[in-house]
Amino acid sequence: MNVPLDDRLALLADQAGVDVHWRDALDRPQSTPASTLRIVLRALGLPADSADDVEASLRMLDDERQGRRPPRLVTADAGGGIELVPAQRGRRWKIVGEDERVLGDGELPSGVSTLPAPAQPGYYTLWLDDDEVTLAVAPPRAFGIGDIQGAHRPWGMAVQVSGLRRPGDGGIGDFTALELGARAAAEKGADALAISPVHALFAAAPERYSPYAPSSRLFLNGLYIDPAHTSGEKSVRAVIDTYNLRQELADLEWLDLIDWPRAARARMTILRSVYEWQSVDSAHAERFAAFRRDQGVPLERHARFEALHADFTAHGRPGGWQGWPAAFRDPSSPEVAAFAREHSREVAFHAWLQWLAARGLCGVQKAARDAGMKIGLVTDLAVGADAGGSQAWAHQSEMLHGLGVGAPPDALNRLGQDWGLTTFSPRGLRESGFKGFIGMLRAALAHSGGVRIDHILSLKRLWMVPHGAQPTEGAYVRYPLTDLLRLVALESHRHRAIVIGEDLGTVPSDFRRSIADAGVLGIRVLWFERAQDGGFIAPGDWSHNAMATTSTHDVSTVAGWWSGRDVEWRKRTGLDDPEVDEVAQRDLERRRLWSAMCASNSAWNEDSPPAPDDISPVVVAAAKHVAQTPAPLAIFPVEDVLGLHEQPNLPGPTDAVHPNWRRRMPDTTSRLFDGKIAHAVCAAIDQTRNRT
């Protein structure tokens, strides 16, 4: 008797890592429809449109499990065992270190699947007969706060690079403003400065400016380069006068909201002129050529993508690479190579931008450490990349196609979310030997003392929404969590950088324990640390294994929450719950928060909480309340240090409704923390975190 197709489809989905059954944010059981399973499986390279397809795909997975083709990379714990697929015949094995020294060899009998792993973490080459396998041996835990000499209960601030101000910035923040911010924060006692992603966006499409929808997570945003940093103020002034940009830059500089297209055009005009001038400097050209050689094929592909994207955009083909002529969709095609030769100056310009951006970010980290910060920059690694961008084009075999990353309905968004991003295919990761994932980690850690991994649940599973479907019509796809956490731990130690994982939203019950065991800090946010009755829990009851913060870029600031500004925005954008009187509810929550802060001795006069428009005492009390937690690290958004009402991003609405990622700071970075509120907040944090 034949097994029904639905049962075989469910078996295929389970073996491929697609959840047939799952539980939602309210812990209610849910099932993934067969139609969604087929679409997701097809995107994973496992056709399932017919019974024959399902059986063929099951056989393909069985071949992979039986080890008929050895993996490109295997992970192991230092001093533990290397788990391999048992073979039906004996195999010779040999482990070679990065210094080419042989650490061990022998015979692996048939049916035996375990080898002893080296005791020292690192990358090795494992030979199985003539098959070469990369062996990644991980330390027990990621590099942590306890591994940093002199770091005792450190704290830091979080900023949006684009929103920082400095005189002459032309309307958008840059790495020079960030360097000034690092020095100013260090003077207040901060040991860390967290930033939103500075990944490469689209140079030819400056209207696409969300830092969490990058073109590539392997490279940097060239708009954050300060042209004067490489060529000097005099040269830049000459360019500005040549192109009559003086008034335009002054107008942009005084805007409260960033005008991304105008600011980008002005800065790129200056950078292009600086590039032409400096290309005749032989010493400069030699250093750039060395950088280009060192970065190799990945940089060349990114630079070619930028040049192609600009060319096709200019000739009426805006959007992603999927809309280009077929010959240009393959980065290794002769047509792409010919284009690169014909447009060598344009390709070189985009490679040059990456050189300057890397130097700029490196300079910020050096300045932060020189100013006394124990950690310095904490960069941000976005959960995905634009499906039409550089990373998806240059690394097609590693990436998913036809699916978008998102989230099912939860407390942050009751309609669910489709972020319009793609990311690694779990099968593509294995087939490439996790090459793209490792490269991405290294890019994030190259010039920082830590990294925040956005939506770290993606290391275990991701909500995938088929293109054209509603966010509620997705499915969870599982990822090799153990392998990925081992790689994170190994790279963090090699870079001596801490790791923070954004673990908010719908999180499986065992996940937080898994990342804590791996030495990855979770995140705890004031607004979500509640008791069953809705009250706010005491600081001492917060997690010992997570970074503590008052808010994030996606939720209300302390001042905005206390004043009810976020309630106004939710109503205006249709994100409110029409069945709930959120104004009355906020009134109750204010009393609960004030009571909790009085109980922690962060505030006083429990029976007389401040009025909604009296935010100063609340901002200081909230900072002191969070600073008391046992969190190894506390991070405070600059908006909460300054007592600002508006949050940088409101998930869901477009820029036409809410000015996401456009807000600028109220003062220049060098004077940002000179005000009374900032002084009081920083003093409260520093005294609380550093008291005996």
XYZ file of N, CA and C in Angstrom, residues 52-207:
468
model
N 6.710 11.882 -7.671
C 8.034 11.504 -8.168
C 9.096 12.495 -7.693
N 8.747 13.798 -7.710
C 9.682 14.808 -7.213
C 10.045 14.548 -5.759
N 9.037 14.269 -4.958
C 9.261 14.037 -3.534
C 10.205 12.861 -3.328
N 9.976 11.770 -4.059
C 10.815 10.583 -3.890
C 12.245 10.853 -4.350
N 12.396 11.588 -5.445
C 13.740 11.915 -5.927
C 14.477 12.800 -4.925
N 13.765 13.730 -4.340
C 14.390 14.614 -3.362
C 14.759 13.860 -2.089
N 13.931 12.911 -1.681
C 14.263 12.090 -0.513
C 15.521 11.271 -0.769
N 15.652 10.747 -2.008
C 16.858 9.980 -2.341
C 18.096 10.887 -2.319
N 17.942 12.129 -2.779
C 19.059 13.068 -2.771
C 19.533 13.326 -1.341
N 18.590 13.543 -0.433
C 18.957 13.763 0.961
C 19.597 12.519 1.567
N 19.104 11.359 1.183
C 19.670 10.115 1.707
C 21.114 9.960 1.250
N 21.391 10.314 -0.015
C 22.768 10.249 -0.513
C 23.681 11.168 0.295
N 23.175 12.361 0.611
C 23.985 13.305 1.378
C 24.235 12.793 2.791
N 23.210 12.185 3.393
C 23.378 11.681 4.761
C 24.335 10.498 4.816
N 24.357 9.706 3.763
C 25.215 8.524 3.753
C 26.681 8.857 3.512
N 26.943 10.135 3.259
C 28.340 10.544 3.131
C 28.993 10.098 1.849
N 28.208 9.911 0.795
C 28.817 9.513 -0.475
C 29.691 10.622 -1.041
N 29.449 11.839 -0.551
C 30.315 12.959 -0.901
C 30.716 13.633 0.403
N 32.011 13.692 0.737
C 32.416 14.259 2.033
C 32.061 15.735 2.112
N 31.792 16.240 3.319
C 31.461 17.661 3.474
C 32.680 18.531 3.213
N 32.438 19.796 2.871
C 33.535 20.734 2.653
C 34.135 21.167 3.985
N 33.287 21.232 5.031
C 33.742 21.686 6.348
C 33.007 20.913 7.424
N 33.723 20.558 8.474
C 33.107 19.985 9.670
C 33.598 20.794 10.867
N 32.769 20.880 11.884
C 33.143 21.584 13.108
C 33.284 20.588 14.248
N 34.027 20.995 15.255
C 34.219 20.156 16.442
C 34.586 21.050 17.608
N 34.406 20.530 18.816
C 34.852 21.227 20.017
C 36.304 20.860 20.288
N 37.077 21.824 20.754
C 38.488 21.573 21.057
C 38.616 20.423 22.050
N 39.414 19.437 21.701
C 39.620 18.291 22.567
C 38.493 17.284 22.549
N 37.464 17.534 21.745
C 36.334 16.610 21.664
C 36.482 15.655 20.497
N 35.358 15.282 19.934
C 35.375 14.346 18.825
C 34.924 14.996 17.535
N 35.501 14.554 16.432
C 35.083 14.994 15.102
C 34.082 13.970 14.591
N 32.845 14.393 14.424
C 31.793 13.467 14.008
C 31.704 13.442 12.489
N 31.895 12.261 11.920
C 31.820 12.066 10.478
C 30.741 11.047 10.151
N 30.352 11.004 8.886
C 29.409 9.980 8.453
C 30.188 8.679 8.280
N 29.755 7.589 8.919
C 30.499 6.327 8.779
C 30.506 5.831 7.336
N 31.630 5.303 6.908
C 31.763 4.772 5.549
C 31.789 3.250 5.590
N 31.508 2.667 4.440
C 31.469 1.199 4.363
C 32.847 0.597 4.139
N 33.851 1.466 4.047
C 35.220 0.977 3.879
C 36.151 1.799 4.768
N 37.300 1.257 5.058
C 38.275 1.992 5.853
C 38.858 3.163 5.078
N 39.270 4.201 5.817
C 39.844 5.385 5.176
C 41.078 5.853 5.943
N 42.073 6.317 5.196
C 43.220 6.959 5.824
C 42.832 8.382 6.196
N 43.295 8.858 7.358
C 43.005 10.234 7.755
C 44.277 10.928 8.216
N 44.285 12.220 8.084
C 45.416 13.046 8.506
C 44.898 14.443 8.814
N 45.355 15.031 9.913
C 44.984 16.399 10.294
C 46.220 17.276 10.208
N 46.105 18.375 9.444
C 47.227 19.282 9.204
C 46.846 20.672 9.712
N 47.738 21.314 10.466
C 47.468 22.637 11.005
C 47.685 23.738 9.983
N 47.349 24.966 10.376
C 47.535 26.102 9.477
C 49.003 26.345 9.174
N 49.888 25.849 10.053
C 51.328 25.973 9.819
C 51.867 24.794 9.010
N 50.930 23.972 8.477
C 51.256 22.815 7.640
C 51.921 21.677 8.420
N 51.863 21.748 9.735
C 52.398 20.661 10.557
C 51.346 19.578 10.721
N 51.729 18.320 10.568
C 50.812 17.195 10.736
C 50.602 16.940 12.224
N 49.325 16.995 12.665
C 49.013 16.813 14.082
C 48.599 15.381 14.402
N 48.247 14.633 13.412
C 47.847 13.254 13.655
C 47.432 12.590 12.365
N 47.555 11.282 12.313
C 47.094 10.521 11.154
C 46.824 9.096 11.578
N 46.210 8.345 10.695
C 45.894 6.970 11.021
C 44.870 6.382 10.080
N 44.288 5.273 10.506
C 43.283 4.555 9.723
C 41.947 4.665 10.439
N 40.915 5.057 9.695
C 39.554 5.118 10.224
C 38.817 3.881 9.720
N 38.592 2.888 10.590
C 37.970 1.643 10.139
C 36.567 1.861 9.589
N 36.102 0.944 8.785
C 34.745 1.027 8.243
C 33.738 1.016 9.390
N 32.716 1.843 9.257
C 31.675 1.927 10.277
C 31.990 2.848 11.428
N 33.258 3.304 11.548
C 33.648 4.216 12.627
C 33.471 5.652 12.140
N 32.905 6.499 13.009
C 32.550 7.853 12.553
C 33.163 8.969 13.393
N 34.045 8.646 14.355
C 34.578 9.679 15.250
C 36.095 9.679 15.241
N 36.649 10.885 15.139
C 38.089 11.092 15.262
C 38.355 12.065 16.400
N 39.516 11.996 17.044
C 39.833 12.968 18.100
C 40.151 14.338 17.492
N 39.555 15.375 18.049
C 39.801 16.737 17.567
C 41.026 17.321 18.258
N 41.752 18.205 17.597
C 42.888 18.874 18.250
C 42.432 19.621 19.501
N 43.339 19.777 20.442
C 43.016 20.469 21.693
C 43.028 21.984 21.529
N 43.704 22.479 20.494
C 43.840 23.917 20.284
C 42.809 24.395 19.256
N 41.980 25.393 19.604
C 41.018 25.907 18.627
C 41.731 26.474 17.396
N 41.073 26.364 16.263
C 41.643 26.900 15.032
C 41.086 26.175 13.825
N 41.597 26.539 12.670
C 41.210 25.884 11.417
C 42.304 24.902 11.015
N 41.884 23.728 10.606
C 42.789 22.662 10.203
C 42.308 22.081 8.876
N 43.170 21.297 8.271
C 42.779 20.530 7.087
C 42.714 19.058 7.479
N 41.589 18.452 7.232
C 41.386 17.026 7.488
C 41.384 16.306 6.143
N 42.300 15.353 6.003
C 42.340 14.537 4.785
C 41.690 13.188 5.072
N 40.726 12.838 4.252
C 40.115 11.507 4.281
C 40.437 10.852 2.949
N 41.446 9.982 2.947
C 42.031 9.498 1.693
C 42.464 10.719 0.882
N 41.894 10.928 -0.299
C 42.281 12.070 -1.133
C 41.311 13.240 -1.020
N 40.335 13.132 -0.139
C 39.345 14.192 0.021
C 39.807 15.190 1.082
N 39.776 16.472 0.729
C 40.204 17.547 1.623
C 38.988 18.189 2.282
N 38.991 18.243 3.618
C 37.888 18.811 4.385
C 38.459 19.863 5.340
N 37.828 21.029 5.389
C 38.222 22.039 6.376
C 37.659 21.646 7.733
N 38.493 21.677 8.750
C 38.092 21.330 10.108
C 38.158 22.591 10.973
N 37.033 23.009 11.489
C 36.961 24.183 12.363
C 36.795 23.704 13.796
N 37.807 23.914 14.608
C 37.799 23.461 16.001
C 37.540 24.666 16.900
N 36.445 24.616 17.640
C 35.986 25.781 18.397
C 36.379 25.708 19.864
N 36.596 26.860 20.496
C 36.778 26.904 21.950
C 35.447 26.621 22.635
N 35.461 26.380 23.942
C 34.210 26.051 24.638
C 33.157 27.143 24.554
N 33.582 28.400 24.550
C 32.655 29.525 24.540
C 33.235 30.650 23.696
N 32.379 31.533 23.272
C 32.836 32.726 22.568
C 33.647 33.611 23.505
N 34.442 34.469 22.938
C 35.194 35.464 23.705
C 34.189 36.329 24.467
N 34.415 36.524 25.761
C 33.423 37.214 26.577
C 33.973 38.398 27.339
N 33.074 39.068 28.058
C 33.473 40.216 28.872
C 34.565 39.819 29.861
N 34.457 38.625 30.428
C 35.451 38.169 31.395
C 36.833 37.962 30.811
N 36.926 37.891 29.476
C 38.228 37.720 28.818
C 38.918 39.051 28.544
N 38.225 40.159 28.820
C 38.775 41.486 28.545
C 39.435 42.022 29.810
N 40.691 42.278 29.732
C 41.430 42.740 30.900
C 40.910 44.105 31.359
N 40.563 44.192 32.641
C 40.128 45.458 33.221
C 38.689 45.827 32.977
N 37.940 44.961 32.308
C 36.529 45.267 32.037
C 35.674 44.772 33.199
N 35.211 45.696 34.030
C 34.379 45.353 35.172
C 33.023 46.020 35.010
N 31.984 45.228 34.808
C 30.629 45.749 34.612
C 30.602 46.913 33.612
N 31.146 46.718 32.417
C 31.222 47.820 31.455
C 29.849 48.222 30.928
N 29.784 49.432 30.413
C 28.571 49.917 29.784
C 28.948 50.706 28.530
N 27.966 50.956 27.705
C 28.242 51.679 26.476
C 27.008 52.382 25.956
N 27.148 52.988 24.813
C 26.047 53.681 24.146
C 25.840 53.068 22.767
N 24.671 53.345 22.185
C 24.353 52.891 20.835
C 23.965 54.100 19.993
N 24.513 54.186 18.793
C 24.232 55.328 17.921
C 23.966 54.847 16.499
N 23.277 55.708 15.738
C 23.131 55.518 14.296
C 24.190 56.399 13.641
N 25.114 55.818 12.902
C 26.203 56.595 12.306
C 25.647 57.727 11.447
N 24.629 57.445 10.663
C 24.093 58.443 9.732
C 23.529 59.656 10.455
N 23.045 59.473 11.695
C 22.413 60.568 12.417
C 23.364 61.474 13.160
N 24.637 61.116 13.229
C 25.609 61.945 13.936
C 25.923 63.209 13.133
N 26.235 64.258 13.845
C 26.549 65.541 13.213
C 27.984 65.967 13.512
N 28.556 66.663 12.544
C 29.804 67.400 12.762
C 29.796 68.564 11.778
N 30.495 69.631 12.077
C 30.539 70.763 11.149
C 31.081 70.336 9.785
N 30.365 70.710 8.733
C 30.809 70.407 7.379
C 30.519 68.999 6.920
N 29.579 68.296 7.564
C 29.326 66.899 7.195
C 28.452 66.738 5.952
N 27.842 67.812 5.474
C 27.044 67.714 4.264
C 25.741 66.968 4.433
N 25.250 66.885 5.657
C 23.912 66.338 5.860
C 23.825 64.874 6.203
N 24.956 64.222 6.428
C 24.923 62.802 6.782
C 26.140 62.473 7.632
N 25.956 61.626 8.630
C 27.065 61.253 9.499
C 28.124 60.458 8.758
N 29.310 60.380 9.329
C 30.401 59.637 8.701
C 31.323 59.090 9.788
N 32.400 58.426 9.345
C 33.294 57.790 10.303
C 34.064 58.814 11.142
N 34.249 60.025 10.632
C 34.885 61.054 11.451
C 33.970 61.470 12.590
N 32.674 61.642 12.288
C 31.716 61.965 13.350
C 31.627 60.819 14.349
N 31.725 59.585 13.861
C 31.683 58.424 14.758
C 32.909 58.401 15.658
N 34.054 58.764 15.116
C 35.266 58.824 15.934
C 35.117 59.866 17.040
N 34.562 61.023 16.692
C 34.311 62.048 17.708
C 33.334 61.536 18.760
N 32.321 60.781 18.317
C 31.352 60.211 19.246
C 31.980 59.201 20.183
N 32.901 58.402 19.660
C 33.582 57.422 20.507
C 34.400 58.116 21.592
N 35.090 59.169 21.222
C 35.893 59.893 22.210
C 35.004 60.557 23.261
N 33.886 61.138 22.814
C 32.977 61.809 23.752
C 32.340 60.805 24.704
N 31.947 59.641 24.185
C 31.346 58.614 25.037
C 32.363 58.068 26.030
N 33.602 57.896 25.583
C 34.647 57.397 26.479
C 34.887 58.363 27.630
N 34.806 59.653 27.360
C 34.990 60.641 28.421
C 33.936 60.510 29.508
N 32.751 59.994 29.144
C 31.672 59.809 30.118
C 31.789 58.476 30.861
N 32.747 57.658 30.478
C 32.948 56.383 31.150
C 32.526 55.172 30.346
N 32.031 55.362 29.113
C 31.571 54.239 28.297
C 32.746 53.411 27.804
N 32.566 52.099 27.786
C 33.578 51.179 27.271
C 33.212 50.607 25.914
N 32.020 50.921 25.419
C 31.578 50.371 24.141
C 30.729 51.400 23.411
N 30.747 51.317 22.090
C 29.898 52.150 21.249
C 29.296 51.244 20.176
N 28.016 50.921 20.350
C 27.327 50.044 19.408
C 26.756 50.864 18.262
N 26.869 50.328 17.057
C 26.366 51.026 15.878
C 25.461 50.099 15.076
N 24.494 50.693 14.374
C 23.688 49.910 13.456
C 24.553 49.514 12.263
N 24.087 48.577 11.433
C 24.943 48.069 10.353
C 25.513 49.178 9.474
N 26.775 49.004 9.094
C 27.413 49.896 8.125
C 27.740 49.108 6.859
N 26.891 48.117 6.560
C 27.064 47.295 5.370
C 26.921 48.129 4.094
N 27.447 47.594 3.010
C 27.328 48.243 1.710
C 25.870 48.280 1.268
N 25.429 49.460 0.850
C 24.090 49.611 0.271
C 24.243 49.671 -1.252
N 23.424 50.454 -1.923
C 23.468 50.559 -3.381
C 23.912 51.975 -3.745
N 25.131 52.125 -4.243
C 25.645 53.457 -4.558
C 24.790 54.158 -5.601
N 24.200 53.408 -6.522
C 23.389 54.001 -7.586
C 21.930 54.180 -7.182
N 21.578 53.786 -5.982
C 20.188 53.911 -5.522
C 20.185 54.407 -4.075
N 20.578 55.657 -3.847
C 20.687 56.163 -2.473
C 19.354 56.286 -1.756
N 18.252 56.136 -2.478
C 16.944 56.145 -1.826
C 16.692 54.847 -1.066
